[in-house]
PDB file of C-alpha atoms and ligand atoms in Angstrom:
ATOM      1  CA  MET L   1      -3.094  13.467  24.883  1.00  0.00           C
ATOM      2  CA  HIS L   2      -4.913  11.630  22.141  1.00  0.00           C
ATOM      3  CA  SER L   3      -8.172   9.950  23.012  1.00  0.00           C
ATOM      4  CA  PRO L   4      -8.954   6.881  20.957  1.00  0.00           C
ATOM      5  CA  GLY L   5     -11.441   7.448  18.204  1.00  0.00           C
ATOM      6  CA  SER L   6     -10.973  11.214  18.080  1.00  0.00           C
ATOM      7  CA  ARG L   7      -8.523  13.081  15.877  1.00  0.00           C
ATOM      8  CA  LYS L   8      -5.346  11.660  14.379  1.00  0.00           C
ATOM      9  CA  LEU L   9      -2.349  11.308  16.637  1.00  0.00           C
ATOM     10  CA  ARG L  10       0.128  14.164  16.222  1.00  0.00           C
ATOM     11  CA  LEU L  11       3.722  12.960  15.930  1.00  0.00           C
ATOM     12  CA  ALA L  12       7.033  14.746  16.181  1.00  0.00           C
ATOM     13  CA  VAL L  13       9.842  12.691  14.647  1.00  0.00           C
ATOM     14  CA  LEU L  14      13.510  13.132  15.592  1.00  0.00           C
ATOM     15  CA  VAL L  15      16.116  11.935  13.093  1.00  0.00           C
ATOM     16  CA  SER L  16      19.867  12.111  12.635  1.00  0.00           C
ATOM     17  CA  GLY L  17      20.350  10.483   9.266  1.00  0.00           C
ATOM     18  CA  GLY L  18      18.642   9.010   6.256  1.00  0.00           C
ATOM     19  CA  GLY L  19      15.173   8.898   7.743  1.00  0.00           C
ATOM     20  CA  THR L  20      13.863   5.757   6.066  1.00  0.00           C
ATOM     21  CA  ASN L  21      11.706   5.012   9.120  1.00  0.00           C
ATOM     22  CA  LEU L  22      10.386   8.561   8.965  1.00  0.00           C
ATOM     23  CA  GLN L  23       9.564   7.945   5.295  1.00  0.00           C
ATOM     24  CA  ALA L  24       7.690   4.741   6.137  1.00  0.00           C
ATOM     25  CA  ILE L  25       5.583   6.666   8.665  1.00  0.00           C
ATOM     26  CA  ILE L  26       4.980   9.576   6.254  1.00  0.00           C
ATOM     27  CA  ASP L  27       3.974   7.148   3.473  1.00  0.00           C
ATOM     28  CA  ARG L  28       1.543   5.247   5.677  1.00  0.00           C
ATOM     29  CA  SER L  29       0.078   8.495   6.913  1.00  0.00           C
ATOM     30  CA  ALA L  30      -0.304   9.857   3.369  1.00  0.00           C
ATOM     31  CA  ALA L  31      -1.914   6.587   2.254  1.00  0.00           C
ATOM     32  CA  GLY L  32      -4.484   6.961   5.040  1.00  0.00           C
ATOM     33  CA  THR L  33      -3.469   3.651   6.628  1.00  0.00           C
ATOM     34  CA  LEU L  34      -2.057   5.201   9.792  1.00  0.00           C
ATOM     35  CA  ASP L  35      -4.117   6.919  12.448  1.00  0.00           C
ATOM     36  CA  ALA L  36      -1.431   9.589  12.849  1.00  0.00           C
ATOM     37  CA  GLU L  37       0.256  12.487  11.107  1.00  0.00           C
ATOM     38  CA  VAL L  38       3.804  13.787  11.360  1.00  0.00           C
ATOM     39  CA  VAL L  39       3.490  17.437  12.389  1.00  0.00           C
ATOM     40  CA  VAL L  40       7.178  18.305  12.770  1.00  0.00           C
ATOM     41  CA  VAL L  41      10.612  16.771  12.174  1.00  0.00           C
ATOM     42  CA  LEU L  42      13.736  17.770  14.107  1.00  0.00           C
ATOM     43  CA  SER L  43      17.335  16.751  13.612  1.00  0.00           C
ATOM     44  CA  ASP L  44      20.577  17.235  15.475  1.00  0.00           C
ATOM     45  CA  ARG L  45      22.294  17.327  12.068  1.00  0.00           C
ATOM     46  CA  SER L  46      21.489  20.070   9.597  1.00  0.00           C
ATOM     47  CA  SER L  47      22.604  17.776   6.744  1.00  0.00           C
ATOM     48  CA  ALA L  48      20.317  14.873   7.737  1.00  0.00           C
ATOM     49  CA  PHE L  49      18.448  13.599   4.700  1.00  0.00           C
ATOM     50  CA  GLY L  50      15.456  13.061   6.968  1.00  0.00           C
ATOM     51  CA  LEU L  51      14.954  16.848   7.004  1.00  0.00           C
ATOM     52  CA  GLU L  52      14.734  16.792   3.186  1.00  0.00           C
ATOM     53  CA  ARG L  53      12.200  13.985   3.292  1.00  0.00           C
ATOM     54  CA  ALA L  54      10.079  16.050   5.677  1.00  0.00           C
ATOM     55  CA  LYS L  55      10.259  19.182   3.529  1.00  0.00           C
ATOM     56  CA  LYS L  56       9.306  17.164   0.461  1.00  0.00           C
ATOM     57  CA  ALA L  57       6.213  16.024   2.316  1.00  0.00           C
ATOM     58  CA  ASN L  58       5.458  19.629   3.374  1.00  0.00           C
ATOM     59  CA  ILE L  59       6.208  18.882   7.009  1.00  0.00           C
ATOM     60  CA  PRO L  60       7.962  21.630   9.008  1.00  0.00           C
ATOM     61  CA  ALA L  61      11.555  20.531   9.621  1.00  0.00           C
ATOM     62  CA  PHE L  62      14.174  22.098  11.859  1.00  0.00           C
ATOM     63  CA  PRO L  63      17.850  21.452  12.572  1.00  0.00           C
ATOM     64  CA  ILE L  64      18.743  21.736  16.258  1.00  0.00           C
ATOM     65  CA  ASP L  65      22.140  23.056  17.250  1.00  0.00           C
ATOM     66  CA  TYR L  66      23.823  20.401  19.400  1.00  0.00           C
ATOM     67  CA  ARG L  67      27.324  21.664  18.700  1.00  0.00           C
ATOM     68  CA  SER L  68      27.445  25.211  19.971  1.00  0.00           C
ATOM     69  CA  ARG L  69      29.582  25.702  23.062  1.00  0.00           C
ATOM     70  CA  THR L  70      29.054  29.432  23.460  1.00  0.00           C
ATOM     71  CA  PRO L  71      29.137  30.617  27.093  1.00  0.00           C
ATOM     72  CA  GLY L  72      25.653  32.109  26.638  1.00  0.00           C
ATOM     73  CA  ARG L  73      24.144  28.689  25.899  1.00  0.00           C
ATOM     74  CA  ILE L  74      25.846  27.058  28.848  1.00  0.00           C
ATOM     75  CA  GLU L  75      24.657  29.833  31.174  1.00  0.00           C
ATOM     76  CA  LYS L  76      21.159  29.412  29.738  1.00  0.00           C
ATOM     77  CA  ALA L  77      21.229  25.697  30.574  1.00  0.00           C
ATOM     78  CA  LYS L  78      22.313  26.498  34.129  1.00  0.00           C
ATOM     79  CA  SER L  79      19.413  28.895  34.496  1.00  0.00           C
ATOM     80  CA  LEU L  80      16.964  26.217  33.330  1.00  0.00           C
ATOM     81  CA  VAL L  81      17.977  23.353  35.543  1.00  0.00           C
ATOM     82  CA  ASP L  82      20.085  22.487  38.569  1.00  0.00           C
ATOM     83  CA  LEU L  83      22.869  20.639  36.765  1.00  0.00           C
ATOM     84  CA  SER L  84      24.177  18.869  39.895  1.00  0.00           C
ATOM     85  CA  GLU L  85      20.727  17.534  40.648  1.00  0.00           C
ATOM     86  CA  LEU L  86      20.289  16.503  37.010  1.00  0.00           C
ATOM     87  CA  ASP L  87      23.673  14.793  37.127  1.00  0.00           C
ATOM     88  CA  SER L  88      22.570  12.783  40.153  1.00  0.00           C
ATOM     89  CA  ARG L  89      19.633  11.399  38.124  1.00  0.00           C
ATOM     90  CA  GLN L  90      21.170  10.992  34.691  1.00  0.00           C
ATOM     91  CA  LYS L  91      22.469   7.626  33.455  1.00  0.00           C
ATOM     92  CA  ILE L  92      23.869   8.515  30.050  1.00  0.00           C
ATOM     93  CA  ILE L  93      27.119  10.406  30.651  1.00  0.00           C
ATOM     94  CA  LYS L  94      29.532   8.044  32.324  1.00  0.00           C
ATOM     95  CA  SER L  95      32.658  10.246  32.666  1.00  0.00           C
ATOM     96  CA  ARG L  96      34.179  10.128  36.153  1.00  0.00           C
ATOM     97  CA  ASP L  97      35.079  13.796  35.969  1.00  0.00           C
ATOM     98  CA  PRO L  98      32.192  15.854  37.430  1.00  0.00           C
ATOM     99  CA  ALA L  99      33.243  19.027  35.581  1.00  0.00           C
ATOM    100  CA  GLU L 100      33.236  17.134  32.282  1.00  0.00           C
ATOM    101  CA  ARG L 101      29.811  15.657  33.075  1.00  0.00           C
ATOM    102  CA  MET L 102      28.380  19.087  33.956  1.00  0.00           C
ATOM    103  CA  SER L 103      29.733  20.649  30.819  1.00  0.00           C
ATOM    104  CA  ARG L 104      28.355  17.880  28.590  1.00  0.00           C
ATOM    105  CA  LEU L 105      25.025  17.965  30.403  1.00  0.00           C
ATOM    106  CA  ALA L 106      24.818  21.740  29.988  1.00  0.00           C
ATOM    107  CA  ARG L 107      25.385  21.421  26.236  1.00  0.00           C
ATOM    108  CA  LEU L 108      22.732  18.712  25.935  1.00  0.00           C
ATOM    109  CA  VAL L 109      20.217  20.677  28.002  1.00  0.00           C
ATOM    110  CA  ALA L 110      20.774  23.794  25.881  1.00  0.00           C
ATOM    111  CA  ALA L 111      20.028  21.814  22.703  1.00  0.00           C
ATOM    112  CA  GLU L 112      17.112  20.000  24.320  1.00  0.00           C
ATOM    113  CA  ASP L 113      15.572  23.261  25.428  1.00  0.00           C
ATOM    114  CA  GLU L 114      15.699  24.449  21.822  1.00  0.00           C
ATOM    115  CA  MET L 115      13.868  21.242  20.828  1.00  0.00           C
ATOM    116  CA  ILE L 116      11.290  21.666  23.591  1.00  0.00           C
ATOM    117  CA  ARG L 117      10.474  25.189  22.399  1.00  0.00           C
ATOM    118  CA  VAL L 118       9.814  23.941  18.864  1.00  0.00           C
ATOM    119  CA  LEU L 119       7.883  20.902  20.071  1.00  0.00           C
ATOM    120  CA  ASP L 120       5.717  23.034  22.356  1.00  0.00           C
ATOM    121  CA  SER L 121       4.560  25.031  19.372  1.00  0.00           C
ATOM    122  CA  PHE L 122       3.491  21.879  17.471  1.00  0.00           C
ATOM    123  CA  ARG L 123       1.776  20.107  20.410  1.00  0.00           C
ATOM    124  CA  PRO L 124       2.713  16.518  19.475  1.00  0.00           C
ATOM    125  CA  ASP L 125       1.023  13.628  21.278  1.00  0.00           C
ATOM    126  CA  PHE L 126       4.177  11.527  20.933  1.00  0.00           C
ATOM    127  CA  VAL L 127       7.809  12.167  20.107  1.00  0.00           C
ATOM    128  CA  CYS L 128       9.151   9.334  17.917  1.00  0.00           C
ATOM    129  CA  LEU L 129      12.895   8.815  17.712  1.00  0.00           C
ATOM    130  CA  ALA L 130      13.781   7.327  14.324  1.00  0.00           C
ATOM    131  CA  GLY L 131      17.525   6.967  14.042  1.00  0.00           C
ATOM    132  CA  PHE L 132      18.109   9.915  16.413  1.00  0.00           C
ATOM    133  CA  MET L 133      21.677   9.370  17.561  1.00  0.00           C
ATOM    134  CA  ARG L 134      21.667  11.487  20.723  1.00  0.00           C
ATOM    135  CA  LEU L 135      20.936  10.386  24.247  1.00  0.00           C
ATOM    136  CA  LEU L 136      18.253  12.389  26.018  1.00  0.00           C
ATOM    137  CA  THR L 137      18.698  13.816  29.496  1.00  0.00           C
ATOM    138  CA  PRO L 138      16.107  13.559  32.290  1.00  0.00           C
ATOM    139  CA  TYR L 139      15.433  17.274  31.659  1.00  0.00           C
ATOM    140  CA  PHE L 140      14.006  16.606  28.177  1.00  0.00           C
ATOM    141  CA  ILE L 141      12.316  13.357  29.151  1.00  0.00           C
ATOM    142  CA  GLY L 142      10.638  14.956  32.172  1.00  0.00           C
ATOM    143  CA  ARG L 143       9.436  17.975  30.208  1.00  0.00           C
ATOM    144  CA  ILE L 144       7.983  15.854  27.387  1.00  0.00           C
ATOM    145  CA  ASN L 145       6.517  13.035  29.418  1.00  0.00           C
ATOM    146  CA  GLY L 146       4.356  15.070  31.765  1.00  0.00           C
ATOM    147  CA  CYS L 147       2.086  12.435  33.259  1.00  0.00           C
ATOM    148  CA  GLY L 148       2.934   9.415  31.090  1.00  0.00           C
ATOM    149  CA  PRO L 149       5.508   8.080  28.645  1.00  0.00           C
ATOM    150  CA  ARG L 150       5.369  10.007  25.391  1.00  0.00           C
ATOM    151  CA  ILE L 151       8.783   9.350  23.831  1.00  0.00           C
ATOM    152  CA  VAL L 152       9.148   6.249  21.657  1.00  0.00           C
ATOM    153  CA  ASN L 153      12.267   4.793  20.041  1.00  0.00           C
ATOM    154  CA  ILE L 154      13.031   2.070  17.515  1.00  0.00           C
ATOM    155  CA  HIS L 155      16.106  -0.033  18.164  1.00  0.00           C
ATOM    156  CA  PRO L 156      17.712  -2.411  15.647  1.00  0.00           C
ATOM    157  CA  ALA L 157      18.059  -5.413  17.972  1.00  0.00           C
ATOM    158  CA  LEU L 158      16.058  -7.560  20.345  1.00  0.00           C
ATOM    159  CA  LEU L 159      16.533  -5.628  23.610  1.00  0.00           C
ATOM    160  CA  PRO L 160      17.873  -6.103  26.184  1.00  0.00           C
ATOM    161  CA  SER L 161      20.427  -7.764  23.892  1.00  0.00           C
ATOM    162  CA  PHE L 162      22.696  -5.471  21.925  1.00  0.00           C
ATOM    163  CA  PRO L 163      21.862  -1.960  23.156  1.00  0.00           C
ATOM    164  CA  GLY L 164      23.842   0.939  21.704  1.00  0.00           C
ATOM    165  CA  THR L 165      24.345   2.134  18.178  1.00  0.00           C
ATOM    166  CA  ASN L 166      25.287  -1.044  16.259  1.00  0.00           C
ATOM    167  CA  GLY L 167      22.400  -3.413  16.829  1.00  0.00           C
ATOM    168  CA  TYR L 168      22.510  -5.135  13.435  1.00  0.00           C
ATOM    169  CA  GLU L 169      26.310  -5.486  13.387  1.00  0.00           C
ATOM    170  CA  ASP L 170      26.414  -6.769  16.986  1.00  0.00           C
ATOM    171  CA  THR L 171      23.640  -9.304  16.315  1.00  0.00           C
ATOM    172  CA  PHE L 172      25.325 -10.568  13.143  1.00  0.00           C
ATOM    173  CA  GLU L 173      28.849 -10.681  14.560  1.00  0.00           C
ATOM    174  CA  TYR L 174      27.664 -12.605  17.614  1.00  0.00           C
ATOM    175  CA  GLY L 175      26.452 -15.329  15.267  1.00  0.00           C
ATOM    176  CA  CYS L 176      22.787 -15.042  16.248  1.00  0.00           C
ATOM    177  CA  LYS L 177      20.407 -17.146  14.186  1.00  0.00           C
ATOM    178  CA  TRP L 178      17.569 -14.703  14.759  1.00  0.00           C
ATOM    179  CA  GLY L 179      17.793 -10.931  14.870  1.00  0.00           C
ATOM    180  CA  GLY L 180      15.120  -8.551  16.028  1.00  0.00           C
ATOM    181  CA  VAL L 181      13.842  -5.013  16.259  1.00  0.00           C
ATOM    182  CA  THR L 182      12.360  -3.355  19.327  1.00  0.00           C
ATOM    183  CA  VAL L 183      10.070  -0.373  19.754  1.00  0.00           C
ATOM    184  CA  HIS L 184      10.126   0.949  23.306  1.00  0.00           C
ATOM    185  CA  PHE L 185       9.300   3.933  25.440  1.00  0.00           C
ATOM    186  CA  VAL L 186      12.344   6.000  26.300  1.00  0.00           C
ATOM    187  CA  ASP L 187      13.394   6.216  29.912  1.00  0.00           C
ATOM    188  CA  GLU L 188      16.483   7.718  31.491  1.00  0.00           C
ATOM    189  CA  GLY L 189      18.809   4.857  30.563  1.00  0.00           C
ATOM    190  CA  GLU L 190      20.242   3.876  27.199  1.00  0.00           C
ATOM    191  CA  ASP L 191      17.777   1.556  25.404  1.00  0.00           C
ATOM    192  CA  THR L 192      16.297   0.442  28.727  1.00  0.00           C
ATOM    193  CA  GLY L 193      12.706   1.739  28.564  1.00  0.00           C
ATOM    194  CA  PRO L 194       9.550  -0.410  28.576  1.00  0.00           C
ATOM    195  CA  VAL L 195       9.232  -2.562  25.456  1.00  0.00           C
ATOM    196  CA  ILE L 196       6.106  -1.963  23.364  1.00  0.00           C
ATOM    197  CA  ALA L 197       6.749  -4.363  20.469  1.00  0.00           C
ATOM    198  CA  GLN L 198       9.374  -6.719  19.141  1.00  0.00           C
ATOM    199  CA  ALA L 199       9.685  -8.600  15.890  1.00  0.00           C
ATOM    200  CA  VAL L 200      12.247 -11.187  14.888  1.00  0.00           C
ATOM    201  CA  TYR L 201      13.764 -12.192  11.575  1.00  0.00           C
ATOM    202  CA  PRO L 202      15.938 -15.184  10.633  1.00  0.00           C
ATOM    203  CA  ILE L 203      19.614 -14.844   9.806  1.00  0.00           C
ATOM    204  CA  TRP L 204      20.331 -17.345   7.023  1.00  0.00           C
ATOM    205  CA  PRO L 205      23.685 -19.103   6.639  1.00  0.00           C
ATOM    206  CA  GLU L 206      24.480 -17.236   3.418  1.00  0.00           C
ATOM    207  CA  ASP L 207      23.726 -13.784   4.845  1.00  0.00           C
ATOM    208  CA  ASP L 208      26.134 -10.883   5.084  1.00  0.00           C
ATOM    209  CA  ILE L 209      25.655  -7.820   7.267  1.00  0.00           C
ATOM    210  CA  GLN L 210      23.983  -5.841   4.490  1.00  0.00           C
ATOM    211  CA  LYS L 211      21.351  -8.528   3.956  1.00  0.00           C
ATOM    212  CA  VAL L 212      20.750  -8.704   7.697  1.00  0.00           C
ATOM    213  CA  ARG L 213      20.389  -4.923   7.953  1.00  0.00           C
ATOM    214  CA  ASN L 214      17.982  -4.817   5.007  1.00  0.00           C
ATOM    215  CA  ARG L 215      15.858  -7.598   6.463  1.00  0.00           C
ATOM    216  CA  GLY L 216      15.765  -5.878   9.838  1.00  0.00           C
ATOM    217  CA  LEU L 217      14.937  -2.488   8.336  1.00  0.00           C
ATOM    218  CA  ALA L 218      12.076  -4.038   6.354  1.00  0.00           C
ATOM    219  CA  MET L 219      10.663  -5.178   9.710  1.00  0.00           C
ATOM    220  CA  GLU L 220      11.220  -1.739  11.266  1.00  0.00           C
ATOM    221  CA  TYR L 221       9.057  -0.124   8.553  1.00  0.00           C
ATOM    222  CA  VAL L 222       6.187  -2.432   9.516  1.00  0.00           C
ATOM    223  CA  VAL L 223       6.577  -2.549  13.292  1.00  0.00           C
ATOM    224  CA  TYR L 224       6.978   1.181  13.999  1.00  0.00           C
ATOM    225  CA  PRO L 225       3.765   2.198  12.183  1.00  0.00           C
ATOM    226  CA  GLN L 226       1.919  -0.664  13.901  1.00  0.00           C
ATOM    227  CA  VAL L 227       3.040   0.627  17.298  1.00  0.00           C
ATOM    228  CA  ILE L 228       1.874   4.117  16.338  1.00  0.00           C
ATOM    229  CA  ASP L 229      -1.507   2.676  15.413  1.00  0.00           C
ATOM    230  CA  TRP L 230      -1.653   0.891  18.782  1.00  0.00           C
ATOM    231  CA  LEU L 231      -0.851   4.144  20.566  1.00  0.00           C
ATOM    232  CA  ALA L 232      -3.538   5.926  18.549  1.00  0.00           C
ATOM    233  CA  ALA L 233      -6.112   3.261  19.344  1.00  0.00           C
ATOM    234  CA  GLY L 234      -5.209   3.133  23.047  1.00  0.00           C
ATOM    235  CA  HIS L 235      -4.046  -0.464  22.589  1.00  0.00           C
ATOM    236  CA  ALA L 236      -0.721  -0.076  24.399  1.00  0.00           C
ATOM    237  CA  ALA L 237      -1.580  -0.067  28.088  1.00  0.00           C
ATOM    238  CA  ILE L 238       1.047   0.966  30.626  1.00  0.00           C
ATOM    239  CA  LYS L 239       1.145  -1.350  33.633  1.00  0.00           C
ATOM    240  CA  SER L 240       3.161  -1.592  36.806  1.00  0.00           C
ATOM    241  CA  GLY L 241       5.042  -4.840  37.110  1.00  0.00           C
ATOM    242  CA  PRO L 242       6.941  -6.623  39.861  1.00  0.00           C
ATOM    243  CA  GLY L 243       9.599  -4.441  41.457  1.00  0.00           C
ATOM    244  CA  GLY L 244       7.851  -1.293  40.253  1.00  0.00           C
ATOM    245  CA  ARG L 245       9.008  -1.804  36.674  1.00  0.00           C
ATOM    246  CA  THR L 246       6.723  -0.334  34.052  1.00  0.00           C
ATOM    247  CA  PHE L 247       5.672  -2.614  31.252  1.00  0.00           C
ATOM    248  CA  VAL L 248       3.334  -2.400  28.296  1.00  0.00           C
ATOM    249  CA  ARG L 249       0.400  -4.703  27.586  1.00  0.00           C
ATOM    250  CA  ILE L 250      -0.912  -4.782  24.032  1.00  0.00           C
ATOM    251  CA  THR L 251      -4.686  -5.075  24.066  1.00  0.00           C
ATOM    252  CA  ASP L 252      -5.310  -5.274  20.304  1.00  0.00           C
ATOM    253  CA  PRO L 253      -7.660  -8.251  19.700  1.00  0.00           C
ATOM    254  CA  ASP L 254      -5.726  -8.932  16.476  1.00  0.00           C
ATOM    255  CA  TYR L 255      -2.370  -9.117  18.275  1.00  0.00           C
ATOM    256  CA  ALA L 256      -1.703 -12.813  17.571  1.00  0.00           C
ATOM    257  CA  ALA L 257      -2.562 -12.453  13.876  1.00  0.00           C
ATOM    258  CA  ILE L 258      -0.324  -9.394  13.593  1.00  0.00           C
ATOM    259  CA  LEU L 259       2.638 -11.238  15.145  1.00  0.00           C
ATOM    260  CA  ALA L 260       2.041 -14.198  12.831  1.00  0.00           C
ATOM    261  CA  GLY L 261       2.034 -11.795   9.878  1.00  0.00           C
ATOM    262  CA  TRP L 262       5.353 -10.287  10.969  1.00  0.00           C
ATOM    263  CA  LEU L 263       6.911 -13.736  11.259  1.00  0.00           C
ATOM    264  CA  GLU L 264       5.638 -14.772   7.856  1.00  0.00           C
ATOM    265  CA  LEU L 265       7.019 -11.570   6.317  1.00  0.00           C
ATOM    266  CA  ALA L 266      10.396 -11.952   8.030  1.00  0.00           C
ATOM    267  CA  CYS L 267      10.839 -15.561   6.916  1.00  0.00           C
ATOM    268  CA  ARG L 268       9.990 -14.987   3.254  1.00  0.00           C
ATOM    269  CA  ARG L 269      13.079 -15.954   1.279  1.00  0.00           C
ATOM    270  CA  PRO L 270      14.007 -13.910  -1.754  1.00  0.00           C
ATOM    271  CA  GLY L 271      12.745 -15.827  -4.757  1.00  0.00           C
TER     272      GLY L 271
HETATM  273  C1  GRF I   1      17.389   2.273  12.239  1.00  0.00           C
HETATM  274  O1  GRF I   1      18.025   1.028  12.081  1.00  0.00           O
HETATM  275  C2  GRF I   1      16.895   2.429  13.659  1.00  0.00           C
HETATM  276  O2  GRF I   1      16.534   1.224  14.257  1.00  0.00           O
HETATM  277  C3  GRF I   1      18.117   2.971  14.345  1.00  0.00           C
HETATM  278  O3  GRF I   1      18.705   3.843  13.415  1.00  0.00           O
HETATM  279  C4  GRF I   1      18.360   3.431  12.101  1.00  0.00           C
HETATM  280  C5  GRF I   1      17.735   4.623  11.449  1.00  0.00           C
HETATM  281  O4  GRF I   1      17.544   4.463  10.085  1.00  0.00           O
HETATM  282  N1  GRF I   1      17.765   3.575  15.602  1.00  0.00           N
HETATM  283  P1  GRF I   1      16.724   5.552   9.258  1.00  0.00           P
HETATM  284  O5  GRF I   1      17.360   6.914   9.538  1.00  0.00           O
HETATM  285  O6  GRF I   1      15.300   5.498   9.696  1.00  0.00           O
HETATM  286  O7  GRF I   1      16.911   5.155   7.823  1.00  0.00           O
END
């Protein structure tokens, strides 16, 4: 794990699509304004443009096969983990049919094991999900986390409101007057892990969903790199809260100024 003040943080980034957050991180890293470097990019989709962005930046990039259902892969998954035990801990596959749950879990574990093998060879300090549209099983989370949270996600809404895949649409359609973005550690639920940072943006009366999405994404490109910098500097302290819940305390002395800057940026109206 990274110790503050030493080398740059090593990041693995997982993407499924366009990878604009990945690009924001790559750009900041290349500009020398981020205390981190992206060492590998993985995607569950071989056609993800994020893989192209990585290659263009000379970052190793690998597609991971989430689709294969060959018996060999399923058997492999069974040899890696006790699927019934994993099923008793997992919170992401909600089917009532145990056979269906086992089969889906086995497919996920097979793909996750492929990811773990690649990640092991790049020794990332943190795994950053940036538009990665797959839920992770406790197998992957346990193997990556070791002795502390090491998987981070960005979500396009102010959690715990609007979890799931359509954060901007859900926020807009609800009629919210403020939207938000959340960066959080990943736990075994869907979008339930400890919050590291949140930023809000106004939704103006004349907005449509595209304007809302663009405004939110502009915040994502600022907030995710800031969180990475906090992780690099040891400014995101993990604490135990009431009821055993884990929460994160930001110890950056500039925290208030940074939040004020985010608010000022979010409220700027197009001229
Ligand atoms: C972002 O809105 C992120 O919050 C969500 O997926 C989207 C990914 O966009 N998880 P991109 O691939 O980074 O452009």
